[in-house]
mmCIF file of N, CA and C in Angstrom:
data_model
loop_
_atom_site.group_PDB
_atom_site.id
_atom_site.type_symbol
_atom_site.label_atom_id
_atom_site.label_comp_id
_atom_site.label_asym_id
_atom_site.label_seq_id
_atom_site.Cartn_x
_atom_site.Cartn_y
_atom_site.Cartn_z
ATOM 1 N N UNK A 29 77.161 12.433 -45.730
ATOM 2 C CA UNK A 29 75.865 11.971 -45.333
ATOM 3 C C UNK A 29 76.028 10.911 -44.253
ATOM 4 N N UNK A 30 75.526 11.223 -43.144
ATOM 5 C CA UNK A 30 75.652 10.313 -42.026
ATOM 6 C C UNK A 30 74.322 9.626 -41.761
ATOM 7 N N UNK A 31 74.407 8.372 -41.414
ATOM 8 C CA UNK A 31 73.185 7.641 -41.054
ATOM 9 C C UNK A 31 73.041 7.667 -39.546
ATOM 10 N N UNK A 32 71.849 7.916 -39.156
ATOM 11 C CA UNK A 32 71.593 8.006 -37.727
ATOM 12 C C UNK A 32 71.078 6.655 -37.235
ATOM 13 N N UNK A 33 71.682 6.144 -36.237
ATOM 14 C CA UNK A 33 71.292 4.873 -35.651
ATOM 15 C C UNK A 33 70.354 5.166 -34.493
ATOM 16 N N UNK A 34 69.151 4.603 -34.612
ATOM 17 C CA UNK A 34 68.160 4.817 -33.562
ATOM 18 C C UNK A 34 68.157 3.573 -32.666
ATOM 19 N N UNK A 35 68.396 3.759 -31.434
ATOM 20 C CA UNK A 35 68.389 2.669 -30.466
ATOM 21 C C UNK A 35 67.073 2.748 -29.696
ATOM 22 N N UNK A 36 66.276 1.691 -29.870
ATOM 23 C CA UNK A 36 65.005 1.650 -29.156
ATOM 24 C C UNK A 36 65.229 1.017 -27.788
ATOM 25 N N UNK A 37 64.689 1.615 -26.785
ATOM 26 C CA UNK A 37 64.895 1.076 -25.431
ATOM 27 C C UNK A 37 64.225 -0.298 -25.285
ATOM 28 N N UNK A 38 64.881 -1.139 -24.527
ATOM 29 C CA UNK A 38 64.395 -2.500 -24.326
ATOM 30 C C UNK A 38 63.114 -2.529 -23.497
ATOM 31 N N UNK A 39 62.934 -1.583 -22.607
ATOM 32 C CA UNK A 39 61.759 -1.589 -21.733
ATOM 33 C C UNK A 39 60.461 -1.409 -22.501
ATOM 34 N N UNK A 40 60.495 -0.918 -23.710
ATOM 35 C CA UNK A 40 59.275 -0.802 -24.515
ATOM 36 C C UNK A 40 58.865 -2.159 -25.095
ATOM 37 N N UNK A 41 59.791 -3.082 -25.181
ATOM 38 C CA UNK A 41 59.502 -4.414 -25.711
ATOM 39 C C UNK A 41 59.031 -5.384 -24.624
ATOM 40 N N UNK A 42 59.231 -5.064 -23.391
ATOM 41 C CA UNK A 42 58.919 -5.971 -22.285
ATOM 42 C C UNK A 42 57.425 -6.331 -22.228
ATOM 43 N N UNK A 43 56.493 -5.377 -22.317
ATOM 44 C CA UNK A 43 55.076 -5.778 -22.271
ATOM 45 C C UNK A 43 54.696 -6.739 -23.410
ATOM 46 N N UNK A 44 55.240 -6.509 -24.582
ATOM 47 C CA UNK A 44 54.966 -7.398 -25.720
ATOM 48 C C UNK A 44 55.502 -8.808 -25.449
ATOM 49 N N UNK A 45 56.696 -8.905 -24.924
ATOM 50 C CA UNK A 45 57.290 -10.208 -24.612
ATOM 51 C C UNK A 45 56.501 -10.914 -23.520
ATOM 52 N N UNK A 46 56.058 -10.185 -22.503
ATOM 53 C CA UNK A 46 55.279 -10.775 -21.417
ATOM 54 C C UNK A 46 53.942 -11.303 -21.935
ATOM 55 N N UNK A 47 53.269 -10.536 -22.757
ATOM 56 C CA UNK A 47 51.970 -10.964 -23.303
ATOM 57 C C UNK A 47 52.138 -12.198 -24.169
ATOM 58 N N UNK A 48 53.131 -12.217 -25.021
ATOM 59 C CA UNK A 48 53.389 -13.387 -25.878
ATOM 60 C C UNK A 48 53.718 -14.611 -25.019
ATOM 61 N N UNK A 49 54.491 -14.429 -23.970
ATOM 62 C CA UNK A 49 54.843 -15.539 -23.077
ATOM 63 C C UNK A 49 53.607 -16.090 -22.375
ATOM 64 N N UNK A 50 52.730 -15.211 -21.887
ATOM 65 C CA UNK A 50 51.520 -15.664 -21.207
ATOM 66 C C UNK A 50 50.585 -16.402 -22.156
ATOM 67 N N UNK A 51 50.436 -15.907 -23.361
ATOM 68 C CA UNK A 51 49.577 -16.580 -24.347
ATOM 69 C C UNK A 51 50.156 -17.948 -24.700
ATOM 70 N N UNK A 52 51.453 -18.022 -24.876
ATOM 71 C CA UNK A 52 52.094 -19.302 -25.195
ATOM 72 C C UNK A 52 51.946 -20.284 -24.040
ATOM 73 N N UNK A 53 52.108 -19.822 -22.804
ATOM 74 C CA UNK A 53 51.961 -20.694 -21.638
ATOM 75 C C UNK A 53 50.525 -21.199 -21.527
ATOM 76 N N UNK A 54 49.551 -20.332 -21.765
ATOM 77 C CA UNK A 54 48.153 -20.748 -21.717
ATOM 78 C C UNK A 54 47.852 -21.790 -22.794
ATOM 79 N N UNK A 55 48.383 -21.581 -23.999
ATOM 80 C CA UNK A 55 48.137 -22.536 -25.086
ATOM 81 C C UNK A 55 48.758 -23.897 -24.781
ATOM 82 N N UNK A 56 49.943 -23.918 -24.220
ATOM 83 C CA UNK A 56 50.586 -25.179 -23.851
ATOM 84 C C UNK A 56 49.798 -25.863 -22.740
ATOM 85 N N UNK A 57 49.396 -25.115 -21.722
ATOM 86 C CA UNK A 57 48.607 -25.674 -20.622
ATOM 87 C C UNK A 57 47.294 -26.261 -21.140
ATOM 88 N N UNK A 58 46.610 -25.532 -21.992
ATOM 89 C CA UNK A 58 45.332 -26.005 -22.539
ATOM 90 C C UNK A 58 45.526 -27.270 -23.375
ATOM 91 N N UNK A 59 46.574 -27.323 -24.157
ATOM 92 C CA UNK A 59 46.842 -28.502 -24.982
ATOM 93 C C UNK A 59 47.117 -29.731 -24.128
ATOM 94 N N UNK A 60 47.922 -29.572 -23.095
ATOM 95 C CA UNK A 60 48.245 -30.699 -22.219
ATOM 96 C C UNK A 60 47.000 -31.175 -21.475
ATOM 97 N N UNK A 61 46.202 -30.264 -20.958
ATOM 98 C CA UNK A 61 44.997 -30.652 -20.222
ATOM 99 C C UNK A 61 43.953 -31.298 -21.133
ATOM 100 N N UNK A 62 43.852 -30.856 -22.375
ATOM 101 C CA UNK A 62 42.877 -31.462 -23.280
ATOM 102 C C UNK A 62 43.284 -32.868 -23.677
ATOM 103 N N UNK A 63 44.560 -33.178 -23.642
ATOM 104 C CA UNK A 63 45.014 -34.538 -23.916
ATOM 105 C C UNK A 63 44.825 -35.421 -22.677
ATOM 106 N N UNK A 64 45.034 -34.866 -21.489
ATOM 107 C CA UNK A 64 44.941 -35.653 -20.263
ATOM 108 C C UNK A 64 43.513 -35.879 -19.791
ATOM 109 N N UNK A 65 42.572 -35.042 -20.182
ATOM 110 C CA UNK A 65 41.200 -35.137 -19.685
ATOM 111 C C UNK A 65 40.527 -36.465 -20.025
ATOM 112 N N UNK A 66 40.593 -36.971 -21.251
ATOM 113 C CA UNK A 66 39.944 -38.256 -21.527
ATOM 114 C C UNK A 66 40.543 -39.416 -20.739
ATOM 115 N N UNK A 67 41.846 -39.381 -20.513
ATOM 116 C CA UNK A 67 42.492 -40.453 -19.758
ATOM 117 C C UNK A 67 41.998 -40.445 -18.311
ATOM 118 N N UNK A 68 41.908 -39.274 -17.717
ATOM 119 C CA UNK A 68 41.419 -39.173 -16.342
ATOM 120 C C UNK A 68 39.962 -39.624 -16.232
ATOM 121 N N UNK A 69 39.130 -39.216 -17.184
ATOM 122 C CA UNK A 69 37.724 -39.587 -17.143
ATOM 123 C C UNK A 69 37.555 -41.088 -17.337
ATOM 124 N N UNK A 70 38.334 -41.700 -18.210
ATOM 125 C CA UNK A 70 38.263 -43.137 -18.430
ATOM 126 C C UNK A 70 38.664 -43.891 -17.170
ATOM 127 N N UNK A 71 39.704 -43.447 -16.491
ATOM 128 C CA UNK A 71 40.112 -44.083 -15.232
ATOM 129 C C UNK A 71 39.040 -43.913 -14.160
ATOM 130 N N UNK A 72 38.412 -42.750 -14.113
ATOM 131 C CA UNK A 72 37.343 -42.508 -13.144
ATOM 132 C C UNK A 72 36.153 -43.431 -13.396
ATOM 133 N N UNK A 73 35.791 -43.590 -14.645
ATOM 134 C CA UNK A 73 34.673 -44.479 -14.983
ATOM 135 C C UNK A 73 35.011 -45.919 -14.643
ATOM 136 N N UNK A 74 36.239 -46.327 -14.922
ATOM 137 C CA UNK A 74 36.637 -47.708 -14.610
ATOM 138 C C UNK A 74 36.637 -47.977 -13.110
ATOM 139 N N UNK A 75 37.074 -47.007 -12.306
ATOM 140 C CA UNK A 75 37.079 -47.246 -10.867
ATOM 141 C C UNK A 75 35.667 -47.253 -10.296
ATOM 142 N N UNK A 76 34.775 -46.437 -10.858
ATOM 143 C CA UNK A 76 33.422 -46.372 -10.320
ATOM 144 C C UNK A 76 32.541 -47.529 -10.782
ATOM 145 N N UNK A 77 32.640 -47.903 -12.056
ATOM 146 C CA UNK A 77 31.748 -48.919 -12.600
ATOM 147 C C UNK A 77 32.463 -50.199 -13.003
ATOM 148 N N UNK A 78 33.764 -50.270 -12.805
ATOM 149 C CA UNK A 78 34.519 -51.447 -13.206
ATOM 150 C C UNK A 78 34.363 -52.590 -12.216
ATOM 151 N N UNK A 79 35.003 -53.692 -12.536
ATOM 152 C CA UNK A 79 34.939 -54.883 -11.698
ATOM 153 C C UNK A 79 35.791 -54.693 -10.456
ATOM 154 N N UNK A 80 35.187 -54.900 -9.292
ATOM 155 C CA UNK A 80 35.910 -54.821 -8.020
ATOM 156 C C UNK A 80 35.730 -56.143 -7.291
ATOM 157 N N UNK A 81 36.834 -56.815 -7.018
ATOM 158 C CA UNK A 81 36.778 -58.119 -6.361
ATOM 159 C C UNK A 81 36.553 -57.936 -4.868
ATOM 160 N N UNK A 82 35.648 -58.744 -4.322
ATOM 161 C CA UNK A 82 35.352 -58.703 -2.905
ATOM 162 C C UNK A 82 36.481 -59.395 -2.146
ATOM 163 N N UNK A 83 37.017 -58.752 -1.121
ATOM 164 C CA UNK A 83 38.144 -59.305 -0.379
ATOM 165 C C UNK A 83 37.700 -60.490 0.481
ATOM 166 N N UNK A 84 36.487 -60.442 1.007
ATOM 167 C CA UNK A 84 35.997 -61.517 1.877
ATOM 168 C C UNK A 84 35.716 -62.801 1.089
ATOM 169 N N UNK A 85 35.232 -62.650 -0.119
ATOM 170 C CA UNK A 85 34.927 -63.800 -0.960
ATOM 171 C C UNK A 85 35.770 -63.743 -2.231
ATOM 172 N N UNK A 86 36.987 -64.278 -2.188
ATOM 173 C CA UNK A 86 37.833 -64.200 -3.378
ATOM 174 C C UNK A 86 37.238 -65.012 -4.533
ATOM 175 N N UNK A 87 37.346 -64.471 -5.716
ATOM 176 C CA UNK A 87 36.805 -65.105 -6.904
ATOM 177 C C UNK A 87 37.897 -65.924 -7.573
ATOM 178 N N UNK A 88 37.497 -67.083 -8.099
ATOM 179 C CA UNK A 88 38.432 -67.908 -8.846
ATOM 180 C C UNK A 88 38.968 -67.100 -10.027
ATOM 181 N N UNK A 89 40.255 -67.207 -10.324
ATOM 182 C CA UNK A 89 40.874 -66.393 -11.368
ATOM 183 C C UNK A 89 40.337 -66.713 -12.753
ATOM 184 N N UNK A 90 39.761 -67.869 -12.951
ATOM 185 C CA UNK A 90 39.237 -68.237 -14.264
ATOM 186 C C UNK A 90 37.905 -67.554 -14.554
ATOM 187 N N UNK A 91 37.161 -67.193 -13.509
ATOM 188 C CA UNK A 91 35.821 -66.630 -13.711
ATOM 189 C C UNK A 91 35.864 -65.263 -14.392
ATOM 190 N N UNK A 92 36.693 -64.297 -13.958
ATOM 191 C CA UNK A 92 36.686 -62.993 -14.635
ATOM 192 C C UNK A 92 37.088 -63.058 -16.109
ATOM 193 N N UNK A 93 37.734 -64.128 -16.543
ATOM 194 C CA UNK A 93 38.101 -64.236 -17.955
ATOM 195 C C UNK A 93 37.030 -64.963 -18.771
ATOM 196 N N UNK A 94 35.984 -65.454 -18.124
ATOM 197 C CA UNK A 94 34.898 -66.133 -18.827
ATOM 198 C C UNK A 94 34.060 -65.100 -19.581
ATOM 199 N N UNK A 95 33.766 -65.367 -20.856
ATOM 200 C CA UNK A 95 33.056 -64.389 -21.683
ATOM 201 C C UNK A 95 31.620 -64.172 -21.203
ATOM 202 N N UNK A 96 30.957 -65.208 -20.723
ATOM 203 C CA UNK A 96 29.590 -65.046 -20.224
ATOM 204 C C UNK A 96 29.583 -64.174 -18.975
ATOM 205 N N UNK A 97 30.550 -64.389 -18.094
ATOM 206 C CA UNK A 97 30.653 -63.589 -16.876
ATOM 207 C C UNK A 97 30.945 -62.129 -17.217
ATOM 208 N N UNK A 98 31.852 -61.910 -18.166
ATOM 209 C CA UNK A 98 32.188 -60.546 -18.560
ATOM 210 C C UNK A 98 30.993 -59.831 -19.185
ATOM 211 N N UNK A 99 30.215 -60.531 -19.990
ATOM 212 C CA UNK A 99 29.039 -59.895 -20.589
ATOM 213 C C UNK A 99 28.005 -59.555 -19.522
ATOM 214 N N UNK A 100 27.860 -60.406 -18.508
ATOM 215 C CA UNK A 100 26.941 -60.095 -17.410
ATOM 216 C C UNK A 100 27.428 -58.893 -16.599
ATOM 217 N N UNK A 101 28.741 -58.798 -16.380
ATOM 218 C CA UNK A 101 29.282 -57.658 -15.641
ATOM 219 C C UNK A 101 29.116 -56.359 -16.430
ATOM 220 N N UNK A 102 29.277 -56.422 -17.757
ATOM 221 C CA UNK A 102 29.069 -55.230 -18.585
ATOM 222 C C UNK A 102 27.606 -54.805 -18.550
ATOM 223 N N UNK A 103 26.712 -55.787 -18.591
ATOM 224 C CA UNK A 103 25.288 -55.467 -18.533
ATOM 225 C C UNK A 103 24.923 -54.868 -17.177
ATOM 226 N N UNK A 104 25.515 -55.419 -16.122
ATOM 227 C CA UNK A 104 25.266 -54.884 -14.781
ATOM 228 C C UNK A 104 25.769 -53.437 -14.677
ATOM 229 N N UNK A 105 26.956 -53.172 -15.213
ATOM 230 C CA UNK A 105 27.500 -51.811 -15.195
ATOM 231 C C UNK A 105 26.617 -50.870 -16.004
ATOM 232 N N UNK A 106 26.081 -51.348 -17.126
ATOM 233 C CA UNK A 106 25.181 -50.541 -17.970
ATOM 234 C C UNK A 106 23.949 -50.137 -17.176
ATOM 235 N N UNK A 107 23.332 -51.114 -16.498
ATOM 236 C CA UNK A 107 22.124 -50.805 -15.728
ATOM 237 C C UNK A 107 22.434 -49.937 -14.509
ATOM 238 N N UNK A 108 23.567 -50.143 -13.876
ATOM 239 C CA UNK A 108 23.942 -49.296 -12.741
ATOM 240 C C UNK A 108 24.142 -47.848 -13.181
ATOM 241 N N UNK A 109 24.761 -47.655 -14.321
ATOM 242 C CA UNK A 109 24.970 -46.292 -14.807
ATOM 243 C C UNK A 109 23.641 -45.643 -15.190
ATOM 244 N N UNK A 110 22.713 -46.414 -15.730
ATOM 245 C CA UNK A 110 21.399 -45.865 -16.071
ATOM 246 C C UNK A 110 20.618 -45.488 -14.818
ATOM 247 N N UNK A 111 20.707 -46.290 -13.777
ATOM 248 C CA UNK A 111 20.034 -45.965 -12.514
ATOM 249 C C UNK A 111 20.657 -44.711 -11.903
ATOM 250 N N UNK A 112 21.985 -44.608 -11.968
ATOM 251 C CA UNK A 112 22.659 -43.415 -11.429
ATOM 252 C C UNK A 112 22.246 -42.168 -12.201
ATOM 253 N N UNK A 113 22.107 -42.277 -13.516
ATOM 254 C CA UNK A 113 21.680 -41.126 -14.315
ATOM 255 C C UNK A 113 20.219 -40.788 -14.056
ATOM 256 N N UNK A 114 19.372 -41.806 -13.871
ATOM 257 C CA UNK A 114 17.958 -41.546 -13.623
ATOM 258 C C UNK A 114 17.756 -40.826 -12.293
ATOM 259 N N UNK A 115 18.655 -41.066 -11.348
ATOM 260 C CA UNK A 115 18.541 -40.412 -10.042
ATOM 261 C C UNK A 115 18.860 -38.921 -10.109
ATOM 262 N N UNK A 116 19.536 -38.476 -11.162
ATOM 263 C CA UNK A 116 19.900 -37.066 -11.268
ATOM 264 C C UNK A 116 18.747 -36.190 -11.734
ATOM 265 N N UNK A 117 17.689 -36.789 -12.246
ATOM 266 C CA UNK A 117 16.496 -36.056 -12.683
ATOM 267 C C UNK A 117 16.849 -35.011 -13.739
ATOM 268 N N UNK A 118 17.475 -35.481 -14.801
ATOM 269 C CA UNK A 118 17.837 -34.574 -15.877
ATOM 270 C C UNK A 118 17.709 -35.296 -17.222
ATOM 271 N N UNK A 119 18.014 -34.589 -18.279
ATOM 272 C CA UNK A 119 17.984 -35.148 -19.625
ATOM 273 C C UNK A 119 19.386 -35.654 -19.941
ATOM 274 N N UNK A 120 19.475 -36.851 -20.474
ATOM 275 C CA UNK A 120 20.780 -37.399 -20.816
ATOM 276 C C UNK A 120 20.671 -38.297 -22.027
ATOM 277 N N UNK A 121 21.829 -38.602 -22.595
ATOM 278 C CA UNK A 121 21.902 -39.438 -23.777
ATOM 279 C C UNK A 121 22.696 -40.693 -23.431
ATOM 280 N N UNK A 122 22.141 -41.865 -23.763
ATOM 281 C CA UNK A 122 22.841 -43.122 -23.556
ATOM 282 C C UNK A 122 23.229 -43.686 -24.915
ATOM 283 N N UNK A 123 24.429 -44.199 -24.977
ATOM 284 C CA UNK A 123 24.940 -44.791 -26.214
ATOM 285 C C UNK A 123 25.228 -46.251 -25.936
ATOM 286 N N UNK A 124 24.569 -47.133 -26.658
ATOM 287 C CA UNK A 124 24.767 -48.563 -26.516
ATOM 288 C C UNK A 124 25.482 -49.045 -27.774
ATOM 289 N N UNK A 125 26.797 -49.266 -27.652
ATOM 290 C CA UNK A 125 27.580 -49.665 -28.811
ATOM 291 C C UNK A 125 27.298 -51.101 -29.226
ATOM 292 N N UNK A 126 26.912 -51.949 -28.287
ATOM 293 C CA UNK A 126 26.615 -53.338 -28.628
ATOM 294 C C UNK A 126 25.373 -53.428 -29.518
ATOM 295 N N UNK A 127 24.344 -52.640 -29.207
ATOM 296 C CA UNK A 127 23.119 -52.629 -30.010
ATOM 297 C C UNK A 127 23.148 -51.554 -31.090
ATOM 298 N N UNK A 128 24.189 -50.741 -31.136
ATOM 299 C CA UNK A 128 24.343 -49.592 -32.035
ATOM 300 C C UNK A 128 23.114 -48.691 -32.001
ATOM 301 N N UNK A 129 22.749 -48.277 -30.784
ATOM 302 C CA UNK A 129 21.631 -47.357 -30.617
ATOM 303 C C UNK A 129 22.046 -46.185 -29.738
ATOM 304 N N UNK A 130 21.383 -45.068 -29.956
ATOM 305 C CA UNK A 130 21.543 -43.874 -29.131
ATOM 306 C C UNK A 130 20.163 -43.496 -28.632
ATOM 307 N N UNK A 131 20.027 -43.328 -27.319
ATOM 308 C CA UNK A 131 18.736 -43.009 -26.716
ATOM 309 C C UNK A 131 18.809 -41.666 -26.010
ATOM 310 N N UNK A 132 17.779 -40.865 -26.173
ATOM 311 C CA UNK A 132 17.614 -39.632 -25.426
ATOM 312 C C UNK A 132 16.601 -39.928 -24.333
ATOM 313 N N UNK A 133 17.011 -39.727 -23.080
ATOM 314 C CA UNK A 133 16.181 -40.133 -21.948
ATOM 315 C C UNK A 133 15.946 -38.973 -20.990
ATOM 316 N N UNK A 134 14.801 -39.012 -20.363
ATOM 317 C CA UNK A 134 14.467 -38.074 -19.298
ATOM 318 C C UNK A 134 14.047 -38.898 -18.091
ATOM 319 N N UNK A 135 14.818 -38.815 -17.027
ATOM 320 C CA UNK A 135 14.559 -39.545 -15.783
ATOM 321 C C UNK A 135 14.339 -41.036 -16.023
ATOM 322 N N UNK A 136 15.117 -41.643 -16.884
ATOM 323 C CA UNK A 136 15.048 -43.076 -17.112
ATOM 324 C C UNK A 136 14.052 -43.510 -18.169
ATOM 325 N N UNK A 137 13.303 -42.575 -18.744
ATOM 326 C CA UNK A 137 12.306 -42.909 -19.762
ATOM 327 C C UNK A 137 12.867 -42.502 -21.127
ATOM 328 N N UNK A 138 12.883 -43.457 -22.065
ATOM 329 C CA UNK A 138 13.414 -43.188 -23.395
ATOM 330 C C UNK A 138 12.423 -42.317 -24.162
ATOM 331 N N UNK A 139 12.889 -41.133 -24.566
ATOM 332 C CA UNK A 139 12.057 -40.206 -25.313
ATOM 333 C C UNK A 139 12.260 -40.404 -26.814
ATOM 334 N N UNK A 140 13.510 -40.619 -27.213
ATOM 335 C CA UNK A 140 13.824 -40.815 -28.629
ATOM 336 C C UNK A 140 14.955 -41.812 -28.744
ATOM 337 N N UNK A 141 14.875 -42.690 -29.726
ATOM 338 C CA UNK A 141 15.907 -43.685 -29.965
ATOM 339 C C UNK A 141 16.243 -43.699 -31.450
ATOM 340 N N UNK A 142 17.529 -43.867 -31.757
ATOM 341 C CA UNK A 142 17.959 -43.919 -33.150
ATOM 342 C C UNK A 142 19.118 -44.893 -33.287
ATOM 343 N N UNK A 143 19.333 -45.379 -34.497
ATOM 344 C CA UNK A 143 20.430 -46.302 -34.771
ATOM 345 C C UNK A 143 21.695 -45.526 -35.131
ATOM 346 N N UNK A 144 22.831 -46.123 -34.809
ATOM 347 C CA UNK A 144 24.116 -45.543 -35.177
ATOM 348 C C UNK A 144 24.473 -46.057 -36.562
ATOM 349 N N UNK A 145 24.686 -45.147 -37.492
ATOM 350 C CA UNK A 145 25.016 -45.535 -38.867
ATOM 351 C C UNK A 145 26.514 -45.766 -39.041
ATOM 352 N N UNK A 146 27.326 -44.933 -38.424
ATOM 353 C CA UNK A 146 28.769 -45.026 -38.575
ATOM 354 C C UNK A 146 29.412 -44.739 -37.228
ATOM 355 N N UNK A 147 30.436 -45.501 -36.867
ATOM 356 C CA UNK A 147 31.126 -45.263 -35.604
ATOM 357 C C UNK A 147 32.633 -45.385 -35.803
ATOM 358 N N UNK A 148 33.356 -44.661 -34.959
ATOM 359 C CA UNK A 148 34.803 -44.663 -35.010
ATOM 360 C C UNK A 148 35.303 -44.685 -33.577
ATOM 361 N N UNK A 149 36.276 -45.534 -33.266
ATOM 362 C CA UNK A 149 36.798 -45.672 -31.912
ATOM 363 C C UNK A 149 38.044 -44.804 -31.770
ATOM 364 N N UNK A 150 38.094 -44.042 -30.696
ATOM 365 C CA UNK A 150 39.231 -43.186 -30.414
ATOM 366 C C UNK A 150 40.474 -44.029 -30.108
ATOM 367 N N UNK A 151 41.636 -43.494 -30.431
ATOM 368 C CA UNK A 151 42.886 -44.202 -30.166
ATOM 369 C C UNK A 151 43.135 -44.398 -28.686
ATOM 370 N N UNK A 152 42.623 -43.490 -27.866
ATOM 371 C CA UNK A 152 42.830 -43.617 -26.421
ATOM 372 C C UNK A 152 42.106 -44.839 -25.867
ATOM 373 N N UNK A 153 40.986 -45.210 -26.461
ATOM 374 C CA UNK A 153 40.270 -46.396 -26.016
ATOM 375 C C UNK A 153 40.867 -47.683 -26.586
ATOM 376 N N UNK A 154 41.513 -47.590 -27.715
ATOM 377 C CA UNK A 154 42.153 -48.770 -28.313
ATOM 378 C C UNK A 154 43.361 -49.212 -27.516
ATOM 379 N N UNK A 155 44.052 -48.271 -26.863
ATOM 380 C CA UNK A 155 45.269 -48.593 -26.110
ATOM 381 C C UNK A 155 44.961 -49.381 -24.853
ATOM 382 N N UNK A 156 43.797 -49.223 -24.284
ATOM 383 C CA UNK A 156 43.461 -49.842 -23.009
ATOM 384 C C UNK A 156 42.942 -51.237 -23.194
#
């Protein structure tokens, strides 16, 4: 009684290997981009609405560390972002963590407001 050894050609396995490789590459790419997206958006927001020192009028180094000055700059950034959103003429949601409120707005007019009952800060924001 002899056993017959069947040799399957390698070229039949190639499409399967290629498909598995492409799916794995897509999954890795998607995972990396989903981790990098919040970091990029946070940097974009900081450059657009963050504190920018005027070169012509240098500010004393003690002023940006003053808590009253920082609270005024945060309030100014809040209002600037609301004006920018109102100019888009769309529906948007504003989240005010200091007042723990969430507002649904249309063109700058608050349609609905609610309190935040529970909040959790992402680790990406804690690092900065």
